[in-house]
Amino acid sequence: MVVYISEECIKNDNLENTVNYVEIYNIVKNEIENQRYNLIEFLAERIAEKIHSFYSKPITRIIVRIRKPSAPINGILDYAEVEVDKNYG
């Protein structure tokens, strides 16, 4: 997962000007453990929406990538993957 904030927020070494990755982890964990989704595409979109709505900071872009190991596909592969790229700027 990648979260971009406006450049004004990253010009100094101040934790108040960025996102808290523990909070982001908890948002993702809550969605995966407490909700049921049929599509990883929908899950990725939902996670991006939750992160964006959680912060009042000017987030300009969120990229959520979800990998599903052992996807039920008849073939040789390590995982199925989806990426959602949301621009808010």
PDB file of N, CA and C in Angstrom:
ATOM      1  N   MET A   1       0.836  -1.158   0.000  1.00  0.00           N
ATOM      2  CA  MET A   1       0.000   0.000   0.000  1.00  0.00           C
ATOM      3  C   MET A   1       0.883   1.223   0.000  1.00  0.00           C
ATOM      4  N   VAL A   2       0.486   2.196  -0.785  1.00  0.00           N
ATOM      5  CA  VAL A   2       1.197   3.455  -0.855  1.00  0.00           C
ATOM      6  C   VAL A   2       0.192   4.568  -0.631  1.00  0.00           C
ATOM      7  N   VAL A   3       0.524   5.495   0.261  1.00  0.00           N
ATOM      8  CA  VAL A   3      -0.328   6.649   0.522  1.00  0.00           C
ATOM      9  C   VAL A   3       0.498   7.898   0.252  1.00  0.00           C
ATOM     10  N   TYR A   4       0.015   8.733  -0.643  1.00  0.00           N
ATOM     11  CA  TYR A   4       0.692   9.983  -0.961  1.00  0.00           C
ATOM     12  C   TYR A   4      -0.031  11.131  -0.275  1.00  0.00           C
ATOM     13  N   ILE A   5       0.734  12.009   0.328  1.00  0.00           N
ATOM     14  CA  ILE A   5       0.153  13.216   0.895  1.00  0.00           C
ATOM     15  C   ILE A   5       0.751  14.405   0.161  1.00  0.00           C
ATOM     16  N   SER A   6       0.165  15.570   0.326  1.00  0.00           N
ATOM     17  CA  SER A   6       0.657  16.727  -0.413  1.00  0.00           C
ATOM     18  C   SER A   6       2.095  17.033  -0.028  1.00  0.00           C
ATOM     19  N   GLU A   7       2.821  17.624  -0.957  1.00  0.00           N
ATOM     20  CA  GLU A   7       4.232  17.918  -0.711  1.00  0.00           C
ATOM     21  C   GLU A   7       4.416  18.863   0.464  1.00  0.00           C
ATOM     22  N   GLU A   8       3.460  19.722   0.729  1.00  0.00           N
ATOM     23  CA  GLU A   8       3.564  20.635   1.865  1.00  0.00           C
ATOM     24  C   GLU A   8       3.676  19.875   3.178  1.00  0.00           C
ATOM     25  N   CYS A   9       3.094  18.697   3.230  1.00  0.00           N
ATOM     26  CA  CYS A   9       3.103  17.916   4.463  1.00  0.00           C
ATOM     27  C   CYS A   9       4.401  17.151   4.678  1.00  0.00           C
ATOM     28  N   ILE A  10       5.232  17.041   3.662  1.00  0.00           N
ATOM     29  CA  ILE A  10       6.444  16.234   3.819  1.00  0.00           C
ATOM     30  C   ILE A  10       7.729  17.044   3.697  1.00  0.00           C
ATOM     31  N   LYS A  11       7.638  18.336   3.844  1.00  0.00           N
ATOM     32  CA  LYS A  11       8.825  19.177   3.736  1.00  0.00           C
ATOM     33  C   LYS A  11       9.675  19.172   4.995  1.00  0.00           C
ATOM     34  N   ASN A  12       9.156  18.631   6.078  1.00  0.00           N
ATOM     35  CA  ASN A  12       9.953  18.555   7.301  1.00  0.00           C
ATOM     36  C   ASN A  12       9.792  17.185   7.934  1.00  0.00           C
ATOM     37  N   ASP A  13      10.567  16.919   8.915  1.00  0.00           N
ATOM     38  CA  ASP A  13      10.597  15.613   9.580  1.00  0.00           C
ATOM     39  C   ASP A  13       9.659  15.620  10.786  1.00  0.00           C
ATOM     40  N   ASN A  14       8.367  15.803  10.514  1.00  0.00           N
ATOM     41  CA  ASN A  14       7.378  15.940  11.571  1.00  0.00           C
ATOM     42  C   ASN A  14       6.302  14.874  11.395  1.00  0.00           C
ATOM     43  N   LEU A  15       6.153  14.020  12.392  1.00  0.00           N
ATOM     44  CA  LEU A  15       5.162  12.938  12.306  1.00  0.00           C
ATOM     45  C   LEU A  15       3.727  13.445  12.206  1.00  0.00           C
ATOM     46  N   GLU A  16       3.485  14.647  12.670  1.00  0.00           N
ATOM     47  CA  GLU A  16       2.137  15.209  12.592  1.00  0.00           C
ATOM     48  C   GLU A  16       1.714  15.471  11.149  1.00  0.00           C
ATOM     49  N   ASN A  17       2.689  15.524  10.242  1.00  0.00           N
ATOM     50  CA  ASN A  17       2.397  15.869   8.855  1.00  0.00           C
ATOM     51  C   ASN A  17       2.258  14.670   7.935  1.00  0.00           C
ATOM     52  N   THR A  18       2.152  13.499   8.497  1.00  0.00           N
ATOM     53  CA  THR A  18       2.047  12.315   7.651  1.00  0.00           C
ATOM     54  C   THR A  18       0.965  11.387   8.191  1.00  0.00           C
ATOM     55  N   VAL A  19       0.791  10.266   7.554  1.00  0.00           N
ATOM     56  CA  VAL A  19      -0.174   9.274   8.021  1.00  0.00           C
ATOM     57  C   VAL A  19       0.512   8.355   9.024  1.00  0.00           C
ATOM     58  N   ASN A  20      -0.266   7.723   9.858  1.00  0.00           N
ATOM     59  CA  ASN A  20       0.242   6.790  10.847  1.00  0.00           C
ATOM     60  C   ASN A  20       0.022   5.375  10.293  1.00  0.00           C
ATOM     61  N   TYR A  21       1.113   4.678  10.034  1.00  0.00           N
ATOM     62  CA  TYR A  21       0.982   3.360   9.408  1.00  0.00           C
ATOM     63  C   TYR A  21       0.402   2.303  10.347  1.00  0.00           C
ATOM     64  N   VAL A  22       0.457   2.544  11.640  1.00  0.00           N
ATOM     65  CA  VAL A  22      -0.234   1.647  12.577  1.00  0.00           C
ATOM     66  C   VAL A  22      -1.740   1.794  12.393  1.00  0.00           C
ATOM     67  N   GLU A  23      -2.207   3.020  12.241  1.00  0.00           N
ATOM     68  CA  GLU A  23      -3.636   3.247  12.001  1.00  0.00           C
ATOM     69  C   GLU A  23      -4.070   2.628  10.673  1.00  0.00           C
ATOM     70  N   ILE A  24      -3.241   2.780   9.649  1.00  0.00           N
ATOM     71  CA  ILE A  24      -3.565   2.190   8.350  1.00  0.00           C
ATOM     72  C   ILE A  24      -3.614   0.668   8.456  1.00  0.00           C
ATOM     73  N   TYR A  25      -2.648   0.099   9.156  1.00  0.00           N
ATOM     74  CA  TYR A  25      -2.648  -1.353   9.366  1.00  0.00           C
ATOM     75  C   TYR A  25      -3.945  -1.785  10.046  1.00  0.00           C
ATOM     76  N   ASN A  26      -4.369  -1.053  11.054  1.00  0.00           N
ATOM     77  CA  ASN A  26      -5.592  -1.408  11.777  1.00  0.00           C
ATOM     78  C   ASN A  26      -6.835  -1.281  10.902  1.00  0.00           C
ATOM     79  N   ILE A  27      -6.864  -0.294  10.016  1.00  0.00           N
ATOM     80  CA  ILE A  27      -7.981  -0.165   9.070  1.00  0.00           C
ATOM     81  C   ILE A  27      -8.036  -1.388   8.164  1.00  0.00           C
ATOM     82  N   VAL A  28      -6.885  -1.766   7.614  1.00  0.00           N
ATOM     83  CA  VAL A  28      -6.820  -2.922   6.720  1.00  0.00           C
ATOM     84  C   VAL A  28      -7.192  -4.194   7.470  1.00  0.00           C
ATOM     85  N   LYS A  29      -6.623  -4.374   8.645  1.00  0.00           N
ATOM     86  CA  LYS A  29      -6.896  -5.575   9.462  1.00  0.00           C
ATOM     87  C   LYS A  29      -8.385  -5.679   9.769  1.00  0.00           C
ATOM     88  N   ASN A  30      -9.002  -4.578  10.146  1.00  0.00           N
ATOM     89  CA  ASN A  30     -10.428  -4.583  10.465  1.00  0.00           C
ATOM     90  C   ASN A  30     -11.265  -4.987   9.257  1.00  0.00           C
ATOM     91  N   GLU A  31     -10.941  -4.446   8.091  1.00  0.00           N
ATOM     92  CA  GLU A  31     -11.704  -4.795   6.892  1.00  0.00           C
ATOM     93  C   GLU A  31     -11.566  -6.276   6.555  1.00  0.00           C
ATOM     94  N   ILE A  32     -10.360  -6.812   6.694  1.00  0.00           N
ATOM     95  CA  ILE A  32     -10.130  -8.217   6.329  1.00  0.00           C
ATOM     96  C   ILE A  32     -10.728  -9.173   7.352  1.00  0.00           C
ATOM     97  N   GLU A  33     -10.598  -8.842   8.625  1.00  0.00           N
ATOM     98  CA  GLU A  33     -11.049  -9.766   9.671  1.00  0.00           C
ATOM     99  C   GLU A  33     -12.535  -9.647  10.005  1.00  0.00           C
ATOM    100  N   ASN A  34     -13.123  -8.476   9.835  1.00  0.00           N
ATOM    101  CA  ASN A  34     -14.487  -8.266  10.318  1.00  0.00           C
ATOM    102  C   ASN A  34     -15.526  -8.093   9.226  1.00  0.00           C
ATOM    103  N   GLN A  35     -15.103  -8.114   7.979  1.00  0.00           N
ATOM    104  CA  GLN A  35     -16.030  -7.988   6.867  1.00  0.00           C
ATOM    105  C   GLN A  35     -15.850  -9.180   5.937  1.00  0.00           C
ATOM    106  N   ARG A  36     -16.847  -9.423   5.127  1.00  0.00           N
ATOM    107  CA  ARG A  36     -16.785 -10.516   4.161  1.00  0.00           C
ATOM    108  C   ARG A  36     -16.953  -9.937   2.767  1.00  0.00           C
ATOM    109  N   TYR A  37     -15.996 -10.204   1.900  1.00  0.00           N
ATOM    110  CA  TYR A  37     -16.042  -9.726   0.529  1.00  0.00           C
ATOM    111  C   TYR A  37     -15.863 -10.889  -0.430  1.00  0.00           C
ATOM    112  N   ASN A  38     -16.563 -10.852  -1.547  1.00  0.00           N
ATOM    113  CA  ASN A  38     -16.412 -11.877  -2.580  1.00  0.00           C
ATOM    114  C   ASN A  38     -15.290 -11.535  -3.557  1.00  0.00           C
ATOM    115  N   LEU A  39     -15.044 -10.243  -3.748  1.00  0.00           N
ATOM    116  CA  LEU A  39     -14.066  -9.799  -4.732  1.00  0.00           C
ATOM    117  C   LEU A  39     -12.931  -9.028  -4.069  1.00  0.00           C
ATOM    118  N   ILE A  40     -11.690  -9.376  -4.411  1.00  0.00           N
ATOM    119  CA  ILE A  40     -10.565  -8.618  -3.864  1.00  0.00           C
ATOM    120  C   ILE A  40     -10.535  -7.207  -4.461  1.00  0.00           C
ATOM    121  N   GLU A  41     -11.113  -7.016  -5.632  1.00  0.00           N
ATOM    122  CA  GLU A  41     -11.215  -5.681  -6.214  1.00  0.00           C
ATOM    123  C   GLU A  41     -12.062  -4.768  -5.329  1.00  0.00           C
ATOM    124  N   PHE A  42     -13.183  -5.296  -4.857  1.00  0.00           N
ATOM    125  CA  PHE A  42     -14.065  -4.520  -3.989  1.00  0.00           C
ATOM    126  C   PHE A  42     -13.388  -4.251  -2.653  1.00  0.00           C
ATOM    127  N   LEU A  43     -12.680  -5.236  -2.109  1.00  0.00           N
ATOM    128  CA  LEU A  43     -11.945  -5.053  -0.852  1.00  0.00           C
ATOM    129  C   LEU A  43     -10.913  -3.945  -0.999  1.00  0.00           C
ATOM    130  N   ALA A  44     -10.154  -3.947  -2.081  1.00  0.00           N
ATOM    131  CA  ALA A  44      -9.131  -2.916  -2.296  1.00  0.00           C
ATOM    132  C   ALA A  44      -9.765  -1.527  -2.372  1.00  0.00           C
ATOM    133  N   GLU A  45     -10.868  -1.414  -3.086  1.00  0.00           N
ATOM    134  CA  GLU A  45     -11.582  -0.132  -3.189  1.00  0.00           C
ATOM    135  C   GLU A  45     -12.063   0.326  -1.824  1.00  0.00           C
ATOM    136  N   ARG A  46     -12.603  -0.593  -1.059  1.00  0.00           N
ATOM    137  CA  ARG A  46     -13.127  -0.277   0.282  1.00  0.00           C
ATOM    138  C   ARG A  46     -12.009   0.196   1.210  1.00  0.00           C
ATOM    139  N   ILE A  47     -10.859  -0.458   1.163  1.00  0.00           N
ATOM    140  CA  ILE A  47      -9.728  -0.059   1.997  1.00  0.00           C
ATOM    141  C   ILE A  47      -9.278   1.353   1.630  1.00  0.00           C
ATOM    142  N   ALA A  48      -9.185   1.650   0.346  1.00  0.00           N
ATOM    143  CA  ALA A  48      -8.798   3.001  -0.082  1.00  0.00           C
ATOM    144  C   ALA A  48      -9.797   4.033   0.437  1.00  0.00           C
ATOM    145  N   GLU A  49     -11.083   3.741   0.328  1.00  0.00           N
ATOM    146  CA  GLU A  49     -12.115   4.666   0.809  1.00  0.00           C
ATOM    147  C   GLU A  49     -12.010   4.885   2.313  1.00  0.00           C
ATOM    148  N   LYS A  50     -11.799   3.801   3.057  1.00  0.00           N
ATOM    149  CA  LYS A  50     -11.702   3.905   4.516  1.00  0.00           C
ATOM    150  C   LYS A  50     -10.507   4.754   4.933  1.00  0.00           C
ATOM    151  N   ILE A  51      -9.353   4.533   4.300  1.00  0.00           N
ATOM    152  CA  ILE A  51      -8.154   5.308   4.632  1.00  0.00           C
ATOM    153  C   ILE A  51      -8.373   6.778   4.302  1.00  0.00           C
ATOM    154  N   HIS A  52      -8.926   7.045   3.133  1.00  0.00           N
ATOM    155  CA  HIS A  52      -9.149   8.435   2.734  1.00  0.00           C
ATOM    156  C   HIS A  52     -10.113   9.139   3.680  1.00  0.00           C
ATOM    157  N   SER A  53     -11.168   8.475   4.087  1.00  0.00           N
ATOM    158  CA  SER A  53     -12.152   9.116   4.970  1.00  0.00           C
ATOM    159  C   SER A  53     -11.652   9.230   6.409  1.00  0.00           C
ATOM    160  N   PHE A  54     -10.673   8.413   6.803  1.00  0.00           N
ATOM    161  CA  PHE A  54     -10.151   8.441   8.167  1.00  0.00           C
ATOM    162  C   PHE A  54      -9.313   9.687   8.429  1.00  0.00           C
ATOM    163  N   TYR A  55      -8.596  10.146   7.416  1.00  0.00           N
ATOM    164  CA  TYR A  55      -7.653  11.251   7.598  1.00  0.00           C
ATOM    165  C   TYR A  55      -8.218  12.576   7.115  1.00  0.00           C
ATOM    166  N   SER A  56      -7.934  13.619   7.887  1.00  0.00           N
ATOM    167  CA  SER A  56      -8.266  14.974   7.439  1.00  0.00           C
ATOM    168  C   SER A  56      -7.099  15.589   6.684  1.00  0.00           C
ATOM    169  N   LYS A  57      -5.951  14.912   6.686  1.00  0.00           N
ATOM    170  CA  LYS A  57      -4.780  15.394   5.952  1.00  0.00           C
ATOM    171  C   LYS A  57      -5.061  15.334   4.454  1.00  0.00           C
ATOM    172  N   PRO A  58      -4.394  16.189   3.691  1.00  0.00           N
ATOM    173  CA  PRO A  58      -4.642  16.210   2.243  1.00  0.00           C
ATOM    174  C   PRO A  58      -3.967  15.049   1.511  1.00  0.00           C
ATOM    175  N   ILE A  59      -4.595  13.897   1.562  1.00  0.00           N
ATOM    176  CA  ILE A  59      -4.083  12.735   0.834  1.00  0.00           C
ATOM    177  C   ILE A  59      -4.408  12.932  -0.639  1.00  0.00           C
ATOM    178  N   THR A  60      -3.390  12.839  -1.486  1.00  0.00           N
ATOM    179  CA  THR A  60      -3.602  13.075  -2.908  1.00  0.00           C
ATOM    180  C   THR A  60      -3.754  11.787  -3.710  1.00  0.00           C
ATOM    181  N   ARG A  61      -3.244  10.685  -3.171  1.00  0.00           N
ATOM    182  CA  ARG A  61      -3.314   9.427  -3.912  1.00  0.00           C
ATOM    183  C   ARG A  61      -3.140   8.260  -2.952  1.00  0.00           C
ATOM    184  N   ILE A  62      -3.885   7.201  -3.204  1.00  0.00           N
ATOM    185  CA  ILE A  62      -3.758   5.954  -2.442  1.00  0.00           C
ATOM    186  C   ILE A  62      -3.711   4.807  -3.439  1.00  0.00           C
ATOM    187  N   ILE A  63      -2.720   3.951  -3.278  1.00  0.00           N
ATOM    188  CA  ILE A  63      -2.629   2.743  -4.091  1.00  0.00           C
ATOM    189  C   ILE A  63      -2.752   1.553  -3.136  1.00  0.00           C
ATOM    190  N   VAL A  64      -3.710   0.699  -3.400  1.00  0.00           N
ATOM    191  CA  VAL A  64      -3.917  -0.510  -2.595  1.00  0.00           C
ATOM    192  C   VAL A  64      -3.684  -1.710  -3.506  1.00  0.00           C
ATOM    193  N   ARG A  65      -2.807  -2.580  -3.081  1.00  0.00           N
ATOM    194  CA  ARG A  65      -2.508  -3.801  -3.840  1.00  0.00           C
ATOM    195  C   ARG A  65      -2.821  -4.989  -2.932  1.00  0.00           C
ATOM    196  N   ILE A  66      -3.640  -5.901  -3.426  1.00  0.00           N
ATOM    197  CA  ILE A  66      -4.006  -7.086  -2.647  1.00  0.00           C
ATOM    198  C   ILE A  66      -3.615  -8.322  -3.431  1.00  0.00           C
ATOM    199  N   ARG A  67      -2.939  -9.215  -2.744  1.00  0.00           N
ATOM    200  CA  ARG A  67      -2.559 -10.504  -3.328  1.00  0.00           C
ATOM    201  C   ARG A  67      -3.324 -11.610  -2.625  1.00  0.00           C
ATOM    202  N   LYS A  68      -3.880 -12.478  -3.423  1.00  0.00           N
ATOM    203  CA  LYS A  68      -4.614 -13.627  -2.888  1.00  0.00           C
ATOM    204  C   LYS A  68      -3.823 -14.890  -3.219  1.00  0.00           C
ATOM    205  N   PRO A  69      -3.137 -15.447  -2.207  1.00  0.00           N
ATOM    206  CA  PRO A  69      -2.393 -16.686  -2.454  1.00  0.00           C
ATOM    207  C   PRO A  69      -3.363 -17.846  -2.659  1.00  0.00           C
ATOM    208  N   SER A  70      -2.926 -18.808  -3.396  1.00  0.00           N
ATOM    209  CA  SER A  70      -3.737 -20.010  -3.636  1.00  0.00           C
ATOM    210  C   SER A  70      -5.112 -19.680  -4.199  1.00  0.00           C
ATOM    211  N   ALA A  71      -5.150 -18.778  -5.147  1.00  0.00           N
ATOM    212  CA  ALA A  71      -6.423 -18.446  -5.792  1.00  0.00           C
ATOM    213  C   ALA A  71      -6.948 -19.681  -6.530  1.00  0.00           C
ATOM    214  N   PRO A  72      -8.265 -19.876  -6.534  1.00  0.00           N
ATOM    215  CA  PRO A  72      -8.836 -21.068  -7.161  1.00  0.00           C
ATOM    216  C   PRO A  72      -8.818 -20.982  -8.693  1.00  0.00           C
ATOM    217  N   ILE A  73      -7.626 -21.016  -9.244  1.00  0.00           N
ATOM    218  CA  ILE A  73      -7.441 -20.950 -10.692  1.00  0.00           C
ATOM    219  C   ILE A  73      -6.720 -22.220 -11.117  1.00  0.00           C
ATOM    220  N   ASN A  74      -7.228 -22.859 -12.140  1.00  0.00           N
ATOM    221  CA  ASN A  74      -6.625 -24.089 -12.615  1.00  0.00           C
ATOM    222  C   ASN A  74      -5.379 -23.761 -13.434  1.00  0.00           C
ATOM    223  N   GLY A  75      -4.270 -23.649 -12.744  1.00  0.00           N
ATOM    224  CA  GLY A  75      -3.018 -23.309 -13.401  1.00  0.00           C
ATOM    225  C   GLY A  75      -1.921 -23.128 -12.369  1.00  0.00           C
ATOM    226  N   ILE A  76      -0.723 -22.904 -12.839  1.00  0.00           N
ATOM    227  CA  ILE A  76       0.414 -22.722 -11.945  1.00  0.00           C
ATOM    228  C   ILE A  76       0.615 -21.224 -11.732  1.00  0.00           C
ATOM    229  N   LEU A  77       0.411 -20.778 -10.510  1.00  0.00           N
ATOM    230  CA  LEU A  77       0.628 -19.386 -10.159  1.00  0.00           C
ATOM    231  C   LEU A  77       0.818 -19.278  -8.654  1.00  0.00           C
ATOM    232  N   ASP A  78       1.504 -18.226  -8.245  1.00  0.00           N
ATOM    233  CA  ASP A  78       1.728 -17.996  -6.822  1.00  0.00           C
ATOM    234  C   ASP A  78       0.546 -17.292  -6.168  1.00  0.00           C
ATOM    235  N   TYR A  79      -0.082 -16.389  -6.912  1.00  0.00           N
ATOM    236  CA  TYR A  79      -1.178 -15.605  -6.350  1.00  0.00           C
ATOM    237  C   TYR A  79      -1.922 -14.880  -7.467  1.00  0.00           C
ATOM    238  N   ALA A  80      -3.108 -14.402  -7.122  1.00  0.00           N
ATOM    239  CA  ALA A  80      -3.841 -13.461  -7.969  1.00  0.00           C
ATOM    240  C   ALA A  80      -3.699 -12.099  -7.302  1.00  0.00           C
ATOM    241  N   GLU A  81      -3.600 -11.060  -8.105  1.00  0.00           N
ATOM    242  CA  GLU A  81      -3.358  -9.731  -7.545  1.00  0.00           C
ATOM    243  C   GLU A  81      -4.241  -8.698  -8.212  1.00  0.00           C
ATOM    244  N   VAL A  82      -4.664  -7.724  -7.404  1.00  0.00           N
ATOM    245  CA  VAL A  82      -5.423  -6.582  -7.919  1.00  0.00           C
ATOM    246  C   VAL A  82      -4.802  -5.318  -7.326  1.00  0.00           C
ATOM    247  N   GLU A  83      -4.841  -4.248  -8.117  1.00  0.00           N
ATOM    248  CA  GLU A  83      -4.348  -2.955  -7.634  1.00  0.00           C
ATOM    249  C   GLU A  83      -5.389  -1.894  -7.934  1.00  0.00           C
ATOM    250  N   VAL A  84      -5.701  -1.099  -6.915  1.00  0.00           N
ATOM    251  CA  VAL A  84      -6.608   0.028  -7.062  1.00  0.00           C
ATOM    252  C   VAL A  84      -5.791   1.284  -6.833  1.00  0.00           C
ATOM    253  N   ASP A  85      -5.879   2.200  -7.772  1.00  0.00           N
ATOM    254  CA  ASP A  85      -5.121   3.459  -7.719  1.00  0.00           C
ATOM    255  C   ASP A  85      -6.127   4.602  -7.702  1.00  0.00           C
ATOM    256  N   LYS A  86      -6.242   5.259  -6.545  1.00  0.00           N
ATOM    257  CA  LYS A  86      -7.227   6.338  -6.374  1.00  0.00           C
ATOM    258  C   LYS A  86      -6.498   7.673  -6.312  1.00  0.00           C
ATOM    259  N   ASN A  87      -6.875   8.605  -7.162  1.00  0.00           N
ATOM    260  CA  ASN A  87      -6.315   9.955  -7.152  1.00  0.00           C
ATOM    261  C   ASN A  87      -7.331  10.914  -6.551  1.00  0.00           C
ATOM    262  N   TYR A  88      -6.889  11.682  -5.568  1.00  0.00           N
ATOM    263  CA  TYR A  88      -7.760  12.631  -4.892  1.00  0.00           C
ATOM    264  C   TYR A  88      -7.282  14.077  -5.075  1.00  0.00           C
ATOM    265  N   GLY A  89      -6.253  14.263  -5.896  1.00  0.00           N
ATOM    266  CA  GLY A  89      -5.649  15.594  -5.993  1.00  0.00           C
ATOM    267  C   GLY A  89      -6.072  16.397  -7.146  1.00  0.00           C
TER     268      GLY A  89
END
